[in-house]
Coordinates of N, CA, C and O in Angstrom, one line a residue:
M1 N 66.0 63.9 0.8 CA 65.6 65.0 0.0 C 66.5 65.1 -1.3 O 66.1 65.4 -2.4
K2 N 67.8 64.8 -1.0 CA 68.8 64.8 -2.1 C 68.4 63.7 -3.2 O 68.5 64.0 -4.4
K3 N 67.9 62.6 -2.8 CA 67.6 61.5 -3.7 C 66.3 61.9 -4.5 O 66.2 61.6 -5.7
I4 N 65.4 62.6 -3.9 CA 64.2 63.0 -4.6 C 64.5 64.1 -5.7 O 64.0 64.0 -6.8
I5 N 65.4 65.0 -5.4 CA 65.8 66.0 -6.4 C 66.6 65.3 -7.5 O 66.3 65.6 -8.7
I6 N 67.4 64.4 -7.2 CA 68.2 63.7 -8.3 C 67.2 62.9 -9.1 O 67.3 62.9 -10.4
F7 N 66.2 62.2 -8.5 CA 65.2 61.5 -9.2 C 64.4 62.4 -10.1 O 64.1 62.0 -11.3
L8 N 64.0 63.6 -9.7 CA 63.2 64.5 -10.5 C 64.0 65.0 -11.7 O 63.5 65.2 -12.8
V9 N 65.3 65.3 -11.5 CA 66.1 65.8 -12.5 C 66.3 64.7 -13.6 O 66.2 65.0 -14.8
I10 N 66.5 63.5 -13.2 CA 66.6 62.4 -14.2 C 65.3 62.2 -14.9 O 65.3 62.0 -16.1
L11 N 64.2 62.2 -14.2 CA 62.9 62.1 -14.8 C 62.6 63.2 -15.8 O 62.1 62.9 -16.9
L12 N 63.0 64.4 -15.5 CA 62.8 65.6 -16.4 C 63.7 65.3 -17.7 O 63.3 65.6 -18.8
L13 N 64.9 64.9 -17.5 CA 65.8 64.6 -18.6 C 65.3 63.5 -19.5 O 65.3 63.7 -20.8
V14 N 64.8 62.4 -19.0 CA 64.2 61.4 -19.8 C 63.0 61.8 -20.5 O 62.8 61.5 -21.7
A15 N 62.1 62.6 -19.8 CA 60.9 63.1 -20.4 C 61.2 64.1 -21.6 O 60.6 64.1 -22.6
G16 N 62.2 64.9 -21.3 CA 62.6 65.9 -22.4 C 63.2 65.2 -23.6 O 63.0 65.5 -24.7
G17 N 64.0 64.2 -23.3 CA 64.6 63.4 -24.4 C 63.5 62.6 -25.2 O 63.6 62.6 -26.4
G18 N 62.6 62.1 -24.5 CA 61.5 61.4 -25.2 C 60.6 62.4 -26.0 O 60.2 62.1 -27.1
G19 N 60.4 63.5 -25.4 CA 59.6 64.6 -26.2 C 60.3 65.1 -27.4 O 59.7 65.2 -28.5
A20 N 61.6 65.3 -27.3 CA 62.4 65.7 -28.4 C 62.5 64.6 -29.5 O 62.3 64.9 -30.7
A21 N 62.6 63.4 -29.1 CA 62.6 62.3 -30.0 C 61.3 62.2 -30.8 O 61.3 62.0 -32.0
Y22 N 60.2 62.3 -30.0 CA 58.9 62.3 -30.7 C 58.7 63.5 -31.7 O 58.2 63.3 -32.8
Y23 N 59.2 64.6 -31.3 CA 59.1 65.8 -32.1 C 59.9 65.6 -33.4 O 59.4 65.8 -34.5
F24 N 61.1 65.2 -33.3 CA 62.0 65.2 -34.5 C 61.7 63.9 -35.3 O 61.9 64.0 -36.6
L25 N 61.3 62.9 -34.8 CA 61.0 61.6 -35.6 C 59.6 61.5 -36.1 O 59.4 60.9 -37.2
V26 N 58.7 62.1 -35.4 CA 57.3 61.9 -35.9 C 56.7 63.2 -36.4 O 56.2 63.2 -37.6
L27 N 56.7 64.2 -35.7 CA 56.1 65.5 -36.1 C 56.9 66.2 -37.3 O 56.3 66.7 -38.2
A28 N 58.2 66.1 -37.3 CA 59.0 66.7 -38.3 C 58.7 66.1 -39.7 O 58.7 66.8 -40.7
K29 N 58.6 64.8 -39.7 CA 58.3 64.1 -41.0 C 57.0 64.5 -41.6 O 56.8 64.6 -42.8
E30 N 56.0 64.6 -40.7 CA 54.7 65.1 -41.2 C 54.7 66.5 -41.8 O 54.1 66.7 -42.8
S31 N 55.4 67.4 -41.1 CA 55.5 68.7 -41.6 C 56.3 68.8 -42.9 O 56.0 69.6 -43.8
E32 N 57.3 67.9 -43.1 CA 58.1 67.9 -44.3 C 57.2 67.4 -45.5 O 57.3 67.9 -46.6
E33 N 56.4 66.5 -45.2 CA 55.5 65.9 -46.3 C 54.5 67.0 -46.7 O 54.1 67.1 -47.9
E34 N 54.0 67.8 -45.8 CA 53.1 68.9 -46.2 C 53.8 70.0 -47.0 O 53.2 70.6 -47.9
V35 N 55.1 70.3 -46.7 CA 55.8 71.3 -47.4 C 56.1 70.9 -48.8 O 56.2 71.7 -49.7
V36 N 56.4 69.7 -49.1 CA 56.8 69.2 -50.4 C 55.6 69.0 -51.3 O 55.3 67.9 -51.7
K37 N 54.9 70.1 -51.5 CA 53.8 70.0 -52.5 C 54.4 70.5 -53.8 O 55.0 71.5 -53.9
E38 N 54.1 69.7 -54.9 CA 54.6 70.1 -56.2 C 53.8 71.2 -56.8 O 52.6 71.0 -56.9
E39 N 54.5 72.2 -57.1 CA 53.8 73.3 -57.8 C 53.9 73.1 -59.3 O 55.0 72.6 -59.8
P40 N 52.9 73.5 -60.0 CA 53.1 73.3 -61.5 C 54.2 74.2 -62.1 O 54.3 75.3 -61.6
L41 N 54.9 73.7 -63.0 CA 56.0 74.5 -63.6 C 55.4 75.6 -64.5 O 54.3 75.4 -65.1
P42 N 56.0 76.7 -64.5 CA 55.5 77.8 -65.3 C 55.7 77.4 -66.8 O 56.6 76.6 -67.1
P43 N 54.8 77.9 -67.6 CA 55.0 77.5 -69.0 C 56.3 78.0 -69.6 O 56.9 79.0 -69.1
P44 N 56.9 77.3 -70.6 CA 58.1 77.8 -71.1 C 58.0 79.2 -71.8 O 56.9 79.5 -72.3
P45 N 59.0 80.0 -71.8 CA 58.9 81.3 -72.3 C 58.7 81.3 -73.8 O 59.2 80.4 -74.5
E46 N 57.9 82.2 -74.3 CA 57.7 82.4 -75.7 C 58.7 83.4 -76.3 O 58.9 84.4 -75.7
F47 N 59.3 83.1 -77.4 CA 60.2 84.0 -78.1 C 59.7 84.3 -79.5 O 59.2 83.5 -80.2
E48 N 60.0 85.5 -79.9 CA 59.7 86.0 -81.2 C 61.0 86.6 -81.8 O 61.5 87.5 -81.3
E49 N 61.5 86.0 -82.9 CA 62.7 86.4 -83.5 C 62.4 87.6 -84.4 O 61.5 87.6 -85.2
M50 N 63.2 88.6 -84.2 CA 63.0 89.8 -85.0 C 64.0 89.8 -86.2 O 65.0 89.1 -86.2
D51 N 63.7 90.6 -87.2 CA 64.6 90.7 -88.3 C 65.9 91.4 -87.9 O 65.9 92.2 -86.9
S52 N 67.0 91.1 -88.6 CA 68.3 91.8 -88.2 C 68.2 93.3 -88.5 O 67.6 93.7 -89.4
L53 N 68.8 94.0 -87.6 CA 68.9 95.5 -87.8 C 70.3 95.8 -88.3 O 71.3 95.6 -87.6
A54 N 70.4 96.5 -89.4 CA 71.6 97.0 -90.0 C 71.6 98.5 -89.7 O 70.8 99.2 -90.3
V55 N 72.5 98.9 -88.8 CA 72.6 100.3 -88.4 C 73.9 100.9 -88.9 O 74.9 100.6 -88.5
P56 N 73.8 101.9 -89.9 CA 75.0 102.6 -90.3 C 75.3 103.7 -89.3 O 74.5 104.4 -88.9
V57 N 76.6 103.7 -88.9 CA 77.0 104.8 -87.9 C 77.7 105.9 -88.8 O 78.7 105.7 -89.4
I58 N 77.1 107.0 -88.8 CA 77.5 108.1 -89.7 C 78.1 109.2 -88.8 O 77.6 109.7 -87.8
R59 N 79.3 109.6 -89.3 CA 80.1 110.7 -88.6 C 80.6 111.6 -89.7 O 81.3 111.2 -90.6
G60 N 80.4 112.9 -89.6 CA 80.9 113.9 -90.6 C 80.5 113.6 -92.0 O 81.3 113.8 -92.9
G61 N 79.3 113.1 -92.2 CA 78.8 112.8 -93.5 C 79.3 111.5 -94.1 O 79.0 111.2 -95.3
R62 N 80.1 110.7 -93.4 CA 80.6 109.5 -93.9 C 80.1 108.3 -93.0 O 79.9 108.5 -91.8
V63 N 79.9 107.2 -93.6 CA 79.6 106.0 -92.9 C 80.9 105.4 -92.3 O 81.8 105.0 -93.0
M64 N 81.0 105.5 -91.0 CA 82.2 105.0 -90.3 C 82.2 103.5 -90.0 O 83.2 102.9 -90.1
K65 N 81.0 103.0 -89.8 CA 80.9 101.5 -89.6 C 79.5 101.1 -89.7 O 78.6 101.9 -89.6
F66 N 79.3 99.8 -89.9 CA 77.9 99.2 -89.9 C 77.9 98.3 -88.6 O 78.8 97.6 -88.3
V67 N 76.7 98.4 -88.0 CA 76.5 97.5 -86.8 C 75.3 96.7 -87.2 O 74.2 97.2 -87.6
L68 N 75.4 95.4 -87.1 CA 74.3 94.4 -87.3 C 73.9 93.8 -86.0 O 74.7 93.2 -85.3
L69 N 72.6 94.0 -85.7 CA 72.1 93.4 -84.4 C 71.1 92.3 -84.7 O 70.1 92.5 -85.6
K70 N 71.2 91.2 -84.1 CA 70.2 90.1 -84.2 C 69.6 89.9 -82.8 O 70.2 89.7 -81.8
T71 N 68.2 90.1 -82.8 CA 67.5 90.2 -81.5 C 66.3 89.2 -81.5 O 65.8 88.9 -82.6
S72 N 65.9 88.8 -80.3 CA 64.7 88.1 -80.1 C 64.0 88.7 -78.9 O 64.6 89.2 -78.0
L73 N 62.7 88.6 -79.0 CA 61.8 89.2 -77.9 C 61.3 88.1 -77.1 O 60.7 87.1 -77.6
E74 N 61.4 88.2 -75.7 CA 60.8 87.2 -74.8 C 59.4 87.8 -74.5 O 59.3 88.8 -73.9
L75 N 58.4 87.0 -74.9 CA 57.1 87.5 -74.7 C 56.5 87.1 -73.4 O 56.9 86.1 -72.8
V76 N 55.5 87.9 -72.9 CA 54.9 87.6 -71.6 C 54.0 86.4 -71.8 O 54.0 85.5 -70.9
D77 N 53.3 86.3 -72.9 CA 52.4 85.1 -73.1 C 52.3 84.9 -74.6 O 52.8 85.7 -75.4
A78 N 51.6 83.8 -75.0 CA 51.5 83.5 -76.4 C 50.6 84.5 -77.2 O 50.7 84.7 -78.4
D79 N 49.7 85.2 -76.5 CA 48.8 86.2 -77.1 C 49.6 87.4 -77.6 O 49.1 88.2 -78.5
A80 N 50.7 87.7 -77.0 CA 51.5 88.9 -77.4 C 52.1 88.7 -78.8 O 52.4 89.7 -79.4
R81 N 52.2 87.5 -79.3 CA 52.8 87.2 -80.6 C 52.0 87.9 -81.7 O 52.5 88.5 -82.6
E82 N 50.7 87.9 -81.6 CA 49.8 88.5 -82.5 C 50.0 90.0 -82.5 O 50.0 90.6 -83.6
R83 N 50.1 90.6 -81.4 CA 50.3 92.1 -81.3 C 51.6 92.5 -81.9 O 51.7 93.5 -82.6
I84 N 52.7 91.6 -81.7 CA 54.0 92.0 -82.3 C 53.9 91.9 -83.8 O 54.5 92.7 -84.5
E85 N 53.2 90.9 -84.3 CA 53.1 90.7 -85.8 C 52.4 92.0 -86.4 O 52.7 92.4 -87.4
R86 N 51.4 92.4 -85.7 CA 50.6 93.6 -86.1 C 51.5 94.9 -86.2 O 51.4 95.7 -87.1
Y87 N 52.3 95.0 -85.2 CA 53.1 96.3 -85.0 C 54.6 96.1 -85.4 O 55.4 96.9 -85.1
R88 N 54.9 95.0 -86.1 CA 56.3 94.7 -86.5 C 57.0 95.9 -87.3 O 58.1 96.3 -87.0
P89 N 56.3 96.5 -88.3 CA 57.0 97.6 -89.0 C 57.3 98.8 -88.1 O 58.4 99.4 -88.2
R90 N 56.3 99.1 -87.3 CA 56.6 100.3 -86.3 C 57.7 99.9 -85.3 O 58.4 100.8 -85.0
L91 N 57.7 98.7 -84.9 CA 58.7 98.3 -83.9 C 60.1 98.4 -84.6 O 61.1 98.8 -84.0
K92 N 60.2 97.9 -85.8 CA 61.5 97.9 -86.5 C 62.0 99.4 -86.7 O 63.1 99.7 -86.5
E93 N 61.0 100.2 -87.1 CA 61.4 101.7 -87.3 C 61.8 102.3 -85.9 O 62.8 103.0 -85.9
A94 N 61.1 102.0 -84.8 CA 61.5 102.5 -83.5 C 62.9 102.0 -83.1 O 63.7 102.8 -82.5
Y95 N 63.2 100.7 -83.4 CA 64.5 100.2 -83.1 C 65.6 100.9 -83.9 O 66.6 101.3 -83.3
L96 N 65.4 101.1 -85.2 CA 66.4 101.8 -86.0 C 66.6 103.3 -85.5 O 67.7 103.7 -85.4
L97 N 65.5 104.0 -85.2 CA 65.7 105.3 -84.7 C 66.4 105.4 -83.4 O 67.3 106.2 -83.2
E98 N 66.1 104.4 -82.5 CA 66.8 104.4 -81.2 C 68.3 104.0 -81.3 O 69.1 104.6 -80.7
M99 N 68.6 103.1 -82.3 CA 70.0 102.7 -82.5 C 70.8 103.8 -83.1 O 71.9 104.0 -82.8
H100 N 70.2 104.5 -84.1 CA 70.9 105.7 -84.7 C 71.2 106.7 -83.6 O 72.3 107.3 -83.6
D101 N 70.2 107.0 -82.8 CA 70.4 107.9 -81.7 C 71.5 107.5 -80.7 O 72.4 108.3 -80.3
Y102 N 71.5 106.2 -80.4 CA 72.5 105.6 -79.5 C 73.9 105.7 -80.1 O 74.9 106.2 -79.5
F103 N 74.1 105.3 -81.3 CA 75.4 105.2 -81.9 C 75.9 106.6 -82.3 O 77.1 106.8 -82.5
S104 N 75.0 107.6 -82.4 CA 75.5 108.9 -82.7 C 76.2 109.6 -81.5 O 77.0 110.5 -81.6
A105 N 75.9 109.1 -80.3 CA 76.4 109.6 -79.1 C 77.6 108.8 -78.5 O 78.3 109.3 -77.7
V106 N 77.9 107.6 -79.1 CA 78.9 106.8 -78.6 C 80.2 107.0 -79.5 O 80.1 107.0 -80.7
P107 N 81.4 107.2 -78.9 CA 82.6 107.3 -79.7 C 82.8 106.0 -80.5 O 82.4 104.9 -80.2
D108 N 83.5 106.3 -81.7 CA 83.7 105.2 -82.6 C 84.6 104.0 -82.1 O 84.3 102.9 -82.3
D109 N 85.6 104.4 -81.3 CA 86.5 103.4 -80.8 C 86.0 102.6 -79.5 O 86.6 101.7 -79.1
Q110 N 84.9 103.0 -79.0 CA 84.3 102.4 -77.8 C 83.6 101.1 -78.2 O 82.8 101.1 -79.2
P111 N 83.8 100.0 -77.4 CA 83.0 98.8 -77.8 C 81.5 99.0 -77.5 O 81.1 99.9 -76.7
I112 N 80.7 98.2 -78.1 CA 79.2 98.3 -78.0 C 78.8 97.8 -76.6 O 79.2 96.7 -76.2
N113 N 78.1 98.6 -75.9 CA 77.6 98.3 -74.6 C 76.2 97.6 -74.8 O 75.2 98.2 -75.0
V114 N 76.2 96.2 -74.6 CA 75.0 95.4 -74.9 C 73.9 95.8 -73.9 O 72.7 95.8 -74.3
R115 N 74.2 96.1 -72.7 CA 73.2 96.4 -71.7 C 72.5 97.7 -72.1 O 71.3 97.9 -72.0
A116 N 73.3 98.7 -72.5 CA 72.7 100.0 -72.9 C 71.8 99.8 -74.2 O 70.7 100.4 -74.3
V117 N 72.3 99.0 -75.1 CA 71.5 98.7 -76.3 C 70.2 98.0 -75.9 O 69.1 98.4 -76.4
T118 N 70.3 97.0 -75.1 CA 69.1 96.3 -74.6 C 68.1 97.3 -74.0 O 66.9 97.2 -74.2
K119 N 68.6 98.1 -73.1 CA 67.8 99.1 -72.4 C 67.0 100.0 -73.4 O 65.8 100.3 -73.2
R120 N 67.8 100.5 -74.3 CA 67.2 101.4 -75.3 C 66.1 100.7 -76.2 O 65.1 101.2 -76.5
L121 N 66.4 99.4 -76.6 CA 65.5 98.7 -77.4 C 64.2 98.4 -76.6 O 63.1 98.4 -77.1
M122 N 64.4 98.1 -75.3 CA 63.2 97.8 -74.4 C 62.4 99.1 -74.3 O 61.1 99.0 -74.3
K123 N 63.0 100.3 -74.2 CA 62.3 101.5 -74.1 C 61.5 101.7 -75.4 O 60.3 102.1 -75.3
A124 N 62.1 101.5 -76.5 CA 61.3 101.6 -77.8 C 60.2 100.6 -77.9 O 59.1 100.9 -78.4
T125 N 60.4 99.4 -77.4 CA 59.4 98.4 -77.4 C 58.2 98.8 -76.6 O 57.0 98.7 -77.0
R126 N 58.4 99.3 -75.4 CA 57.3 99.8 -74.6 C 56.6 101.0 -75.2 O 55.4 101.1 -75.0
R127 N 57.3 101.8 -75.9 CA 56.7 103.0 -76.5 C 55.8 102.5 -77.6 O 54.7 103.1 -77.8
V128 N 56.1 101.5 -78.4 CA 55.3 101.0 -79.5 C 54.2 100.1 -79.0 O 53.0 100.2 -79.4
L129 N 54.5 99.1 -78.2 CA 53.6 98.0 -77.9 C 52.9 98.2 -76.5 O 51.9 97.6 -76.3
G130 N 53.5 99.1 -75.7 CA 52.9 99.3 -74.3 C 53.6 98.3 -73.4 O 54.3 97.4 -73.8
K131 N 53.3 98.5 -72.1 CA 53.9 97.6 -71.1 C 53.2 96.3 -71.0 O 52.0 96.2 -71.3
G132 N 53.8 95.3 -70.6 CA 53.2 94.0 -70.4 C 53.1 93.1 -71.6 O 52.3 92.1 -71.6
V133 N 53.8 93.4 -72.6 CA 53.8 92.6 -73.8 C 55.1 91.8 -74.0 O 55.1 90.6 -74.2
V134 N 56.2 92.5 -73.8 CA 57.5 91.9 -73.9 C 58.2 91.9 -72.5 O 58.3 92.9 -71.9
R135 N 58.7 90.7 -72.1 CA 59.4 90.6 -70.8 C 60.8 91.1 -70.9 O 61.3 91.7 -70.0
D136 N 61.5 90.7 -72.0 CA 62.9 91.0 -72.1 C 63.3 90.9 -73.6 O 62.6 90.3 -74.4
I137 N 64.4 91.6 -73.9 CA 65.0 91.5 -75.3 C 66.3 90.8 -75.2 O 67.2 91.2 -74.4
L138 N 66.5 89.8 -76.0 CA 67.7 89.0 -76.0 C 68.5 89.4 -77.3 O 68.0 89.3 -78.4
I139 N 69.7 89.9 -77.1 CA 70.5 90.2 -78.2 C 71.4 88.9 -78.5 O 72.2 88.5 -77.7
Q140 N 71.1 88.3 -79.6 CA 71.7 87.1 -80.0 C 73.1 87.3 -80.6 O 74.0 86.5 -80.5
G141 N 73.2 88.4 -81.3 CA 74.5 88.7 -81.9 C 74.7 90.2 -82.2 O 73.7 90.8 -82.6
V142 N 75.9 90.7 -82.1 CA 76.2 92.1 -82.5 C 77.5 91.9 -83.4 O 78.5 91.4 -82.9
Y143 N 77.3 92.4 -84.6 CA 78.4 92.3 -85.5 C 78.8 93.8 -86.0 O 77.9 94.5 -86.2
E144 N 80.0 94.1 -86.0 CA 80.5 95.4 -86.3 C 81.5 95.4 -87.5 O 82.4 94.6 -87.5
K145 N 81.2 96.2 -88.5 CA 82.2 96.2 -89.6 C 82.5 97.7 -89.9 O 81.7 98.5 -90.1
K146 N 83.8 97.9 -89.8 CA 84.3 99.3 -89.9 C 84.5 99.6 -91.4 O 85.0 98.8 -92.2
S147 N 84.2 100.8 -91.8 CA 84.4 101.3 -93.2 C 85.7 102.0 -93.2 O 86.1 102.8 -92.3
F148 N 86.5 101.9 -94.3 CA 87.7 102.6 -94.5 C 87.7 103.5 -95.7 O 87.1 103.4 -96.6

């Protein structure tokens, strides 16, 4: 009886090892080949460079500093470029109004918060163009010149 139990245990171990080897060596390679399907790359992003924005920061009837912003718009698709060209004057006006509003509330000695500026410009963009035209606004440069 003891010999039969030992024989069955050895048989189960050999069968389990063979089954595991079959699974890892044969079936796993087939499933890896199925998973490695190449998906097409998304198209490269479209960018539209905007004119520089020169924003005077006025306090107490005096120009305290000038802020120059250089921005680009990341478009959702190539068709959005036409819409931006059509609304460019309105977009620039909305940007200037939004930046005057922002800089009137920020203290003079505080550095420019690029995230807050981007958020406000995006809000103005959605107000003029609607949602689904511009994916993001990239601020390429912020230059600040203080007046004395």
